[in-house]
Every structure is written in C-alpha cells, then in structure tokens.
PDB file of C-alpha atoms in Angstrom:
ATOM      1  CA  MET B   1      83.498 108.429  83.784  1.00 69.00           C
ATOM      2  CA  MET B   2      79.830 108.563  82.783  1.00 77.00           C
ATOM      3  CA  ILE B   3      77.771 105.899  84.594  1.00 83.00           C
ATOM      4  CA  PRO B   4      74.410 104.901  83.025  1.00 86.00           C
ATOM      5  CA  VAL B   5      71.364 105.437  85.226  1.00 84.00           C
ATOM      6  CA  TRP B   6      70.695 101.676  85.514  1.00 83.00           C
ATOM      7  CA  ALA B   7      74.210 101.109  86.896  1.00 83.00           C
ATOM      8  CA  LYS B   8      74.261 103.852  89.525  1.00 82.00           C
ATOM      9  CA  ASN B   9      72.774 101.626  92.223  1.00 82.00           C
ATOM     10  CA  TYR B  10      75.726  99.286  91.802  1.00 83.00           C
ATOM     11  CA  ILE B  11      78.705 101.459  91.002  1.00 84.00           C
ATOM     12  CA  ARG B  12      79.606 105.034  91.956  1.00 84.00           C
ATOM     13  CA  PRO B  13      81.595 107.301  89.642  1.00 82.00           C
ATOM     14  CA  GLU B  14      83.929 108.427  92.417  1.00 82.00           C
ATOM     15  CA  LYS B  15      84.917 104.818  93.154  1.00 85.00           C
ATOM     16  CA  VAL B  16      85.668 103.660  89.601  1.00 88.00           C
ATOM     17  CA  ASP B  17      89.298 104.665  90.160  1.00 90.00           C
ATOM     18  CA  ILE B  18      89.831 101.775  92.566  1.00 93.00           C
ATOM     19  CA  ILE B  19      89.215  99.415  89.632  1.00 93.00           C
ATOM     20  CA  ILE B  20      91.747 101.218  87.463  1.00 93.00           C
ATOM     21  CA  THR B  21      94.255 101.225  90.317  1.00 94.00           C
ATOM     22  CA  ALA B  22      93.750  97.485  90.810  1.00 94.00           C
ATOM     23  CA  ILE B  23      94.420  96.861  87.108  1.00 94.00           C
ATOM     24  CA  LYS B  24      97.617  98.920  87.132  1.00 93.00           C
ATOM     25  CA  LYS B  25      98.828  97.270  90.339  1.00 93.00           C
ATOM     26  CA  THR B  26      98.099  93.792  89.008  1.00 92.00           C
ATOM     27  CA  GLU B  27      99.758  94.391  85.643  1.00 91.00           C
ATOM     28  CA  LEU B  28     102.952  95.421  87.446  1.00 91.00           C
ATOM     29  CA  ARG B  29     103.155  91.797  88.645  1.00 90.00           C
ATOM     30  CA  THR B  30     102.103  89.919  85.538  1.00 90.00           C
ATOM     31  CA  SER B  31     102.147  90.058  81.766  1.00 89.00           C
ATOM     32  CA  GLY B  32      98.418  89.344  81.811  1.00 88.00           C
ATOM     33  CA  GLU B  33      96.192  92.077  80.358  1.00 91.00           C
ATOM     34  CA  ILE B  34      92.934  92.466  82.257  1.00 93.00           C
ATOM     35  CA  ILE B  35      89.708  93.982  80.961  1.00 94.00           C
ATOM     36  CA  PRO B  36      86.653  94.284  83.301  1.00 96.00           C
ATOM     37  CA  ILE B  37      83.226  94.578  81.669  1.00 95.00           C
ATOM     38  CA  LEU B  38      79.867  95.282  83.282  1.00 95.00           C
ATOM     39  CA  VAL B  39      76.651  94.798  81.290  1.00 94.00           C
ATOM     40  CA  ARG B  40      73.032  95.395  82.218  1.00 89.00           C
ATOM     41  CA  LYS B  41      71.801  92.024  80.990  1.00 87.00           C
ATOM     42  CA  SER B  42      72.659  89.130  78.704  1.00 83.00           C
ATOM     43  CA  SER B  43      69.360  87.249  78.622  1.00 74.00           C
ATOM     44  CA  THR B  44      66.427  88.050  76.377  1.00 67.00           C
ATOM     45  CA  ILE B  45      63.416  89.192  78.416  1.00 67.00           C
ATOM     46  CA  GLY B  46      60.620  89.394  75.841  1.00 68.00           C
ATOM     47  CA  HIS B  47      58.927  86.414  77.456  1.00 71.00           C
ATOM     48  CA  VAL B  48      58.728  88.016  80.894  1.00 66.00           C
ATOM     49  CA  PRO B  49      55.562  90.152  80.415  1.00 69.00           C
ATOM     50  CA  LEU B  50      53.741  87.187  78.868  1.00 75.00           C
ATOM     51  CA  ILE B  51      54.518  84.894  81.775  1.00 75.00           C
ATOM     52  CA  VAL B  52      53.781  87.564  84.373  1.00 72.00           C
ATOM     53  CA  ALA B  53      50.475  88.447  82.687  1.00 71.00           C
ATOM     54  CA  SER B  54      49.451  84.775  82.527  1.00 74.00           C
ATOM     55  CA  ILE B  55      50.133  84.274  86.224  1.00 78.00           C
ATOM     56  CA  LEU B  56      48.279  87.444  87.143  1.00 73.00           C
ATOM     57  CA  ILE B  57      45.235  86.531  85.069  1.00 74.00           C
ATOM     58  CA  ILE B  58      45.044  83.113  86.748  1.00 75.00           C
ATOM     59  CA  ILE B  59      45.327  84.743  90.195  1.00 76.00           C
ATOM     60  CA  ILE B  60      42.717  87.385  89.396  1.00 72.00           C
ATOM     61  CA  LEU B  61      40.283  84.849  88.009  1.00 70.00           C
ATOM     62  CA  ALA B  62      40.762  82.695  91.076  1.00 71.00           C
ATOM     63  CA  ILE B  63      40.027  85.656  93.319  1.00 69.00           C
ATOM     64  CA  ASP B  64      36.912  86.442  91.265  1.00 66.00           C
ATOM     65  CA  LEU B  65      35.622  82.910  91.715  1.00 61.00           C
ATOM     66  CA  LEU B  66      36.349  82.919  95.435  1.00 59.00           C
ATOM     67  CA  THR B  67      34.635  86.257  96.030  1.00 63.00           C
ATOM     68  CA  LEU B  68      31.762  85.449  93.628  1.00 55.00           C
ATOM     69  CA  GLN B  69      32.163  88.837  91.957  1.00 52.00           C
ATOM     70  CA  MET B  70      31.504  87.293  88.570  1.00 50.00           C
ATOM     71  CA  ALA B  71      28.164  85.915  89.839  1.00 52.00           C
ATOM     72  CA  TYR B  72      26.615  89.348  89.654  1.00 54.00           C
ATOM     73  CA  LEU B  73      25.697  89.455  85.972  1.00 53.00           C
ATOM     74  CA  ASP B  74      24.881  93.132  85.973  1.00 58.00           C
ATOM     75  CA  MET B  75      28.482  93.828  87.103  1.00 64.00           C
ATOM     76  CA  TYR B  76      30.136  91.352  84.751  1.00 62.00           C
ATOM     77  CA  TYR B  77      31.553  93.788  82.216  1.00 65.00           C
ATOM     78  CA  PHE B  78      32.605  96.228  84.901  1.00 68.00           C
ATOM     79  CA  TRP B  79      34.699  93.568  86.641  1.00 67.00           C
ATOM     80  CA  CYS B  80      36.145  92.432  83.310  1.00 68.00           C
ATOM     81  CA  ILE B  81      37.409  95.936  82.653  1.00 71.00           C
ATOM     82  CA  VAL B  82      38.728  96.315  86.209  1.00 70.00           C
ATOM     83  CA  ASN B  83      40.548  92.995  85.996  1.00 69.00           C
ATOM     84  CA  LEU B  84      42.042  93.827  82.601  1.00 73.00           C
ATOM     85  CA  VAL B  85      43.328  97.201  83.783  1.00 75.00           C
ATOM     86  CA  LEU B  86      44.684  95.613  86.942  1.00 73.00           C
ATOM     87  CA  ALA B  87      46.442  92.822  85.042  1.00 73.00           C
ATOM     88  CA  VAL B  88      48.012  95.206  82.488  1.00 76.00           C
ATOM     89  CA  GLY B  89      49.156  97.629  85.166  1.00 76.00           C
ATOM     90  CA  LEU B  90      50.663  94.986  87.393  1.00 73.00           C
ATOM     91  CA  THR B  91      52.342  93.278  84.444  1.00 73.00           C
ATOM     92  CA  ALA B  92      53.986  96.530  83.318  1.00 74.00           C
ATOM     93  CA  MET B  93      55.194  97.228  86.853  1.00 75.00           C
ATOM     94  CA  LEU B  94      56.366  93.773  87.877  1.00 71.00           C
ATOM     95  CA  SER B  95      58.119  93.024  84.564  1.00 65.00           C
ATOM     96  CA  ARG B  96      60.575  95.843  85.251  1.00 73.00           C
ATOM     97  CA  PHE B  97      62.047  94.215  88.365  1.00 75.00           C
ATOM     98  CA  ASP B  98      65.216  92.168  87.859  1.00 70.00           C
ATOM     99  CA  CYS B  99      64.183  89.730  90.558  1.00 72.00           C
ATOM    100  CA  ILE B 100      60.990  88.925  88.611  1.00 72.00           C
ATOM    101  CA  ARG B 101      62.928  88.600  85.363  1.00 73.00           C
ATOM    102  CA  ARG B 102      65.324  86.127  86.997  1.00 71.00           C
ATOM    103  CA  LEU B 103      62.454  84.215  88.568  1.00 74.00           C
ATOM    104  CA  VAL B 104      60.655  83.542  85.272  1.00 71.00           C
ATOM    105  CA  THR B 105      63.805  82.843  83.225  1.00 71.00           C
ATOM    106  CA  ASN B 106      65.226  79.347  83.260  1.00 74.00           C
ATOM    107  CA  SER B 107      68.517  79.213  85.189  1.00 79.00           C
ATOM    108  CA  SER B 108      70.344  77.189  82.541  1.00 82.00           C
ATOM    109  CA  ASP B 109      69.177  79.643  79.865  1.00 80.00           C
ATOM    110  CA  GLN B 110      70.551  82.519  81.934  1.00 79.00           C
ATOM    111  CA  ALA B 111      73.897  80.775  82.302  1.00 86.00           C
ATOM    112  CA  SER B 112      74.258  79.956  78.592  1.00 87.00           C
ATOM    113  CA  GLN B 113      73.237  83.460  77.475  1.00 88.00           C
ATOM    114  CA  VAL B 114      75.653  85.106  79.899  1.00 90.00           C
ATOM    115  CA  GLU B 115      78.459  82.880  78.612  1.00 91.00           C
ATOM    116  CA  MET B 116      77.604  83.682  74.990  1.00 92.00           C
ATOM    117  CA  ARG B 117      77.532  87.427  75.722  1.00 94.00           C
ATOM    118  CA  ALA B 118      80.902  87.136  77.501  1.00 94.00           C
ATOM    119  CA  GLU B 119      82.419  85.446  74.451  1.00 93.00           C
ATOM    120  CA  VAL B 120      81.148  88.238  72.187  1.00 94.00           C
ATOM    121  CA  GLU B 121      82.556  90.902  74.499  1.00 94.00           C
ATOM    122  CA  PHE B 122      85.873  89.042  74.676  1.00 93.00           C
ATOM    123  CA  PHE B 123      86.386  89.644  70.962  1.00 92.00           C
ATOM    124  CA  GLU B 124      84.815  93.097  70.796  1.00 91.00           C
ATOM    125  CA  ALA B 125      87.021  94.401  73.606  1.00 89.00           C
ATOM    126  CA  GLY B 126      90.150  93.172  71.801  1.00 89.00           C
ATOM    127  CA  VAL B 127      91.149  90.787  74.586  1.00 89.00           C
ATOM    128  CA  ARG B 128      92.193  88.317  71.872  1.00 89.00           C
ATOM    129  CA  ASN B 129      94.645  90.806  70.334  1.00 86.00           C
ATOM    130  CA  THR B 130      97.560  90.661  72.803  1.00 87.00           C
ATOM    131  CA  LYS B 131     100.922  89.598  71.388  1.00 87.00           C
ATOM    132  CA  ASP B 132     101.425  86.664  73.765  1.00 87.00           C
ATOM    133  CA  ALA B 133      97.725  85.701  74.089  1.00 89.00           C
ATOM    134  CA  THR B 134      97.669  86.760  77.740  1.00 89.00           C
ATOM    135  CA  GLY B 135      94.425  88.755  77.744  1.00 92.00           C
ATOM    136  CA  ILE B 136      91.784  88.029  80.341  1.00 94.00           C
ATOM    137  CA  LEU B 137      88.187  89.232  80.535  1.00 95.00           C
ATOM    138  CA  LEU B 138      86.251  89.710  83.789  1.00 97.00           C
ATOM    139  CA  PHE B 139      82.613  89.822  82.739  1.00 96.00           C
ATOM    140  CA  VAL B 140      79.636  90.636  84.966  1.00 95.00           C
ATOM    141  CA  SER B 141      75.966  90.615  83.885  1.00 93.00           C
ATOM    142  CA  LEU B 142      73.802  92.404  86.456  1.00 90.00           C
ATOM    143  CA  LEU B 143      70.360  91.068  85.605  1.00 86.00           C
ATOM    144  CA  GLU B 144      71.416  87.433  86.004  1.00 88.00           C
ATOM    145  CA  ARG B 145      73.902  88.138  88.806  1.00 90.00           C
ATOM    146  CA  ARG B 146      76.422  85.998  86.998  1.00 92.00           C
ATOM    147  CA  ALA B 147      80.094  86.391  86.242  1.00 95.00           C
ATOM    148  CA  VAL B 148      82.392  84.797  83.673  1.00 95.00           C
ATOM    149  CA  VAL B 149      86.178  84.857  83.425  1.00 95.00           C
ATOM    150  CA  LEU B 150      87.565  84.218  79.948  1.00 93.00           C
ATOM    151  CA  ALA B 151      91.310  83.876  79.427  1.00 92.00           C
ATOM    152  CA  ASP B 152      93.146  83.827  76.133  1.00 92.00           C
ATOM    153  CA  LYS B 153      94.989  80.757  74.907  1.00 92.00           C
ATOM    154  CA  ALA B 154      98.313  81.172  76.698  1.00 91.00           C
ATOM    155  CA  ILE B 155      96.628  81.530  80.069  1.00 92.00           C
ATOM    156  CA  ALA B 156      93.959  78.902  79.398  1.00 91.00           C
ATOM    157  CA  ASP B 157      96.682  76.377  78.540  1.00 91.00           C
ATOM    158  CA  LYS B 158      98.334  76.767  81.962  1.00 91.00           C
ATOM    159  CA  VAL B 159      95.472  77.740  84.283  1.00 90.00           C
ATOM    160  CA  PRO B 160      92.474  75.380  84.573  1.00 89.00           C
ATOM    161  CA  ALA B 161      89.054  77.001  84.115  1.00 86.00           C
ATOM    162  CA  SER B 162      88.041  75.909  87.631  1.00 89.00           C
ATOM    163  CA  THR B 163      90.731  78.195  89.051  1.00 90.00           C
ATOM    164  CA  TRP B 164      88.594  81.232  88.261  1.00 93.00           C
ATOM    165  CA  SER B 165      85.629  80.129  90.397  1.00 92.00           C
ATOM    166  CA  GLU B 166      86.783  82.217  93.353  1.00 93.00           C
ATOM    167  CA  VAL B 167      87.149  85.254  91.101  1.00 93.00           C
ATOM    168  CA  CYS B 168      83.604  84.713  89.838  1.00 94.00           C
ATOM    169  CA  ASP B 169      82.342  84.383  93.388  1.00 94.00           C
ATOM    170  CA  LEU B 170      83.840  87.758  94.303  1.00 94.00           C
ATOM    171  CA  LEU B 171      82.143  89.378  91.307  1.00 94.00           C
ATOM    172  CA  VAL B 172      78.745  87.789  91.996  1.00 93.00           C
ATOM    173  CA  SER B 173      78.970  88.876  95.626  1.00 92.00           C
ATOM    174  CA  GLY B 174      79.437  92.457  94.407  1.00 89.00           C
ATOM    175  CA  CYS B 175      76.205  92.179  92.392  1.00 86.00           C
ATOM    176  CA  LYS B 176      74.279  91.100  95.460  1.00 87.00           C
ATOM    177  CA  THR B 177      75.742  93.738  97.808  1.00 88.00           C
ATOM    178  CA  LYS B 178      75.670  96.433  95.104  1.00 86.00           C
ATOM    179  CA  GLU B 179      79.386  97.123  95.556  1.00 88.00           C
ATOM    180  CA  ILE B 180      80.618  96.255  92.073  1.00 91.00           C
ATOM    181  CA  GLU B 181      83.617  98.560  92.157  1.00 91.00           C
ATOM    182  CA  ALA B 182      85.055  96.828  95.233  1.00 92.00           C
ATOM    183  CA  ALA B 183      84.198  93.400  93.804  1.00 93.00           C
ATOM    184  CA  PHE B 184      85.993  94.166  90.543  1.00 94.00           C
ATOM    185  CA  ALA B 185      89.034  95.523  92.387  1.00 94.00           C
ATOM    186  CA  ASN B 186      89.285  92.444  94.619  1.00 94.00           C
ATOM    187  CA  ALA B 187      88.711  90.098  91.668  1.00 95.00           C
ATOM    188  CA  ILE B 188      91.430  91.808  89.623  1.00 95.00           C
ATOM    189  CA  LEU B 189      93.924  91.574  92.484  1.00 94.00           C
ATOM    190  CA  LYS B 190      93.012  87.894  92.865  1.00 94.00           C
ATOM    191  CA  CYS B 191      93.778  87.417  89.182  1.00 93.00           C
ATOM    192  CA  GLY B 192      97.192  88.921  89.865  1.00 91.00           C
ATOM    193  CA  ASP B 193      97.830  86.320  92.538  1.00 91.00           C
ATOM    194  CA  ILE B 194      96.871  83.539  90.118  1.00 91.00           C
ATOM    195  CA  LEU B 195      98.803  84.852  87.119  1.00 91.00           C
ATOM    196  CA  ALA B 196     102.002  86.115  88.777  1.00 89.00           C
ATOM    197  CA  ASP B 197     103.601  82.664  89.055  1.00 86.00           C
ATOM    198  CA  HIS B 198     102.730  81.530  85.519  1.00 88.00           C
ATOM    199  CA  PHE B 199     103.043  84.849  83.720  1.00 89.00           C
ATOM    200  CA  PRO B 200     105.408  87.208  85.571  1.00 88.00           C
ATOM    201  CA  ARG B 201     105.836  90.663  84.111  1.00 86.00           C
ATOM    202  CA  GLN B 202     108.682  90.843  81.568  1.00 81.00           C
ATOM    203  CA  HIS B 203     111.229  93.664  81.350  1.00 79.00           C
ATOM    204  CA  ASP B 204     109.952  94.623  77.899  1.00 76.00           C
ATOM    205  CA  ASP B 205     106.275  94.253  78.784  1.00 78.00           C
ATOM    206  CA  LYS B 206     103.945  96.786  77.133  1.00 83.00           C
ATOM    207  CA  ASN B 207     100.444  97.777  78.167  1.00 81.00           C
ATOM    208  CA  GLU B 208      98.524  96.470  75.153  1.00 81.00           C
ATOM    209  CA  LEU B 209      94.973  96.984  76.445  1.00 85.00           C
ATOM    210  CA  SER B 210      93.779 100.216  78.053  1.00 87.00           C
ATOM    211  CA  ASP B 211      93.230 100.163  81.794  1.00 88.00           C
ATOM    212  CA  ARG B 212      89.517 100.924  82.078  1.00 91.00           C
ATOM    213  CA  LEU B 213      86.118  99.623  83.068  1.00 92.00           C
ATOM    214  CA  ILE B 214      83.749  98.993  80.136  1.00 92.00           C
ATOM    215  CA  ILE B 215      80.029  99.439  80.840  1.00 93.00           C
ATOM    216  CA  LYS B 216      77.420  98.352  78.290  1.00 92.00           C
ATOM    217  CA  ASP B 217      73.681  97.910  78.185  1.00 87.00           C
TER     218      ASP B 217
END
C-alpha cells in the first residue's frame, strides 16, 4: 500500500496489514461492516499564516521598542527590512507545524469541521450502502487529533453514540503516539466486542465493503 509522505510518521506500510487482519477478524464475529479512514486534516487553515504573522509583528515591534533599535533614525529602514524578512520567514516556517495550526484554530471549530468531514467520507466510502444498514466508519483526522465513529441506522438504533467514546479514545491516542496502525487495529477489535451481541454474524453474511484502510489528504 502506498503511504503519502505526510502520513509516514504515523503509519508504516509494513504494519498496515494488522489493520486488515483486525477487520477480517472482527467481521467473523459480527455482521457489521467496518471502514477505517485516515485523513491529513479536516479544518481549513487559511487563517493560520495571518494570525501567526500578526503575533510575530507584535512581538518584533515590542522587541524593537525595548531595545530602542527604532530610535536610530539612520537605521530605521534597515530595521524595517530586517523585521519584515524575519516576520515572513518565521510565519512561513511556523505555519507548517500542526501544533501551531491547532493552537490558533478554535477547538469547537475543529470539532465541527472534523465531524462534517467524517459525514462526507461516510457517504463517499459507501458505508451507507450495506443491505442491513450495518456499516460503521472509523474516522481519524491527524491535524486536529480527533476521531469520529459513525454507524449506519441499524447500529445507531441499538448502540448509543456514547458507546463509541472508548473507540475514539483509542484512535486519538494513536495520533499522539504516532502508532495509528495499532490504534486502528485495537479500535476495530473493540468495535467487534460492542457489535457482536447486537449484530452477530449470520450464516449468509457477505462482505459488502472491502477490507482496507483509506488514506486521504
């Protein structure tokens, strides 16, 4: 499986198989159809450079005032150019870090955008297309370090949404430790424990969704 460059710090190609194995093992116990999806980000980040640049300009101006560099009139334009180059360079560098992007993005905005992206992927991955409405999506967005579990109607009717909090915790933990493949595998097996009682595998059960990990930007 081809792993994008941005994902290689979190998931290793040689370990993707443990996710597939977990799906197959789980679907031997339940009629639920599980699709894991990993995306780079869900939130818009166009505002990040603007906020970072504003903060840097304030800091640089404060330093100028404290050091009285701007008091030397013959050096005024020189320091203006230096400060501008410094601000632009630091903005370009700092805006690339996920930790900075999270820091300057409202937490509630992150949560809502991750949920909206998860809903889109739920439909695009065909999770809604199972015969008995037993599809389930395990969605992880790396930038925000957030996870969402979306279950189709049959499962949602029997399993309260709060039940999936432990599954989400496993997935978020994998984001923080950069062991996504193990987190997905453990989360999928946990789904099996939850679904086995309500949706045991039937003798005529068919594998309606392919057993794979989906990775998107």
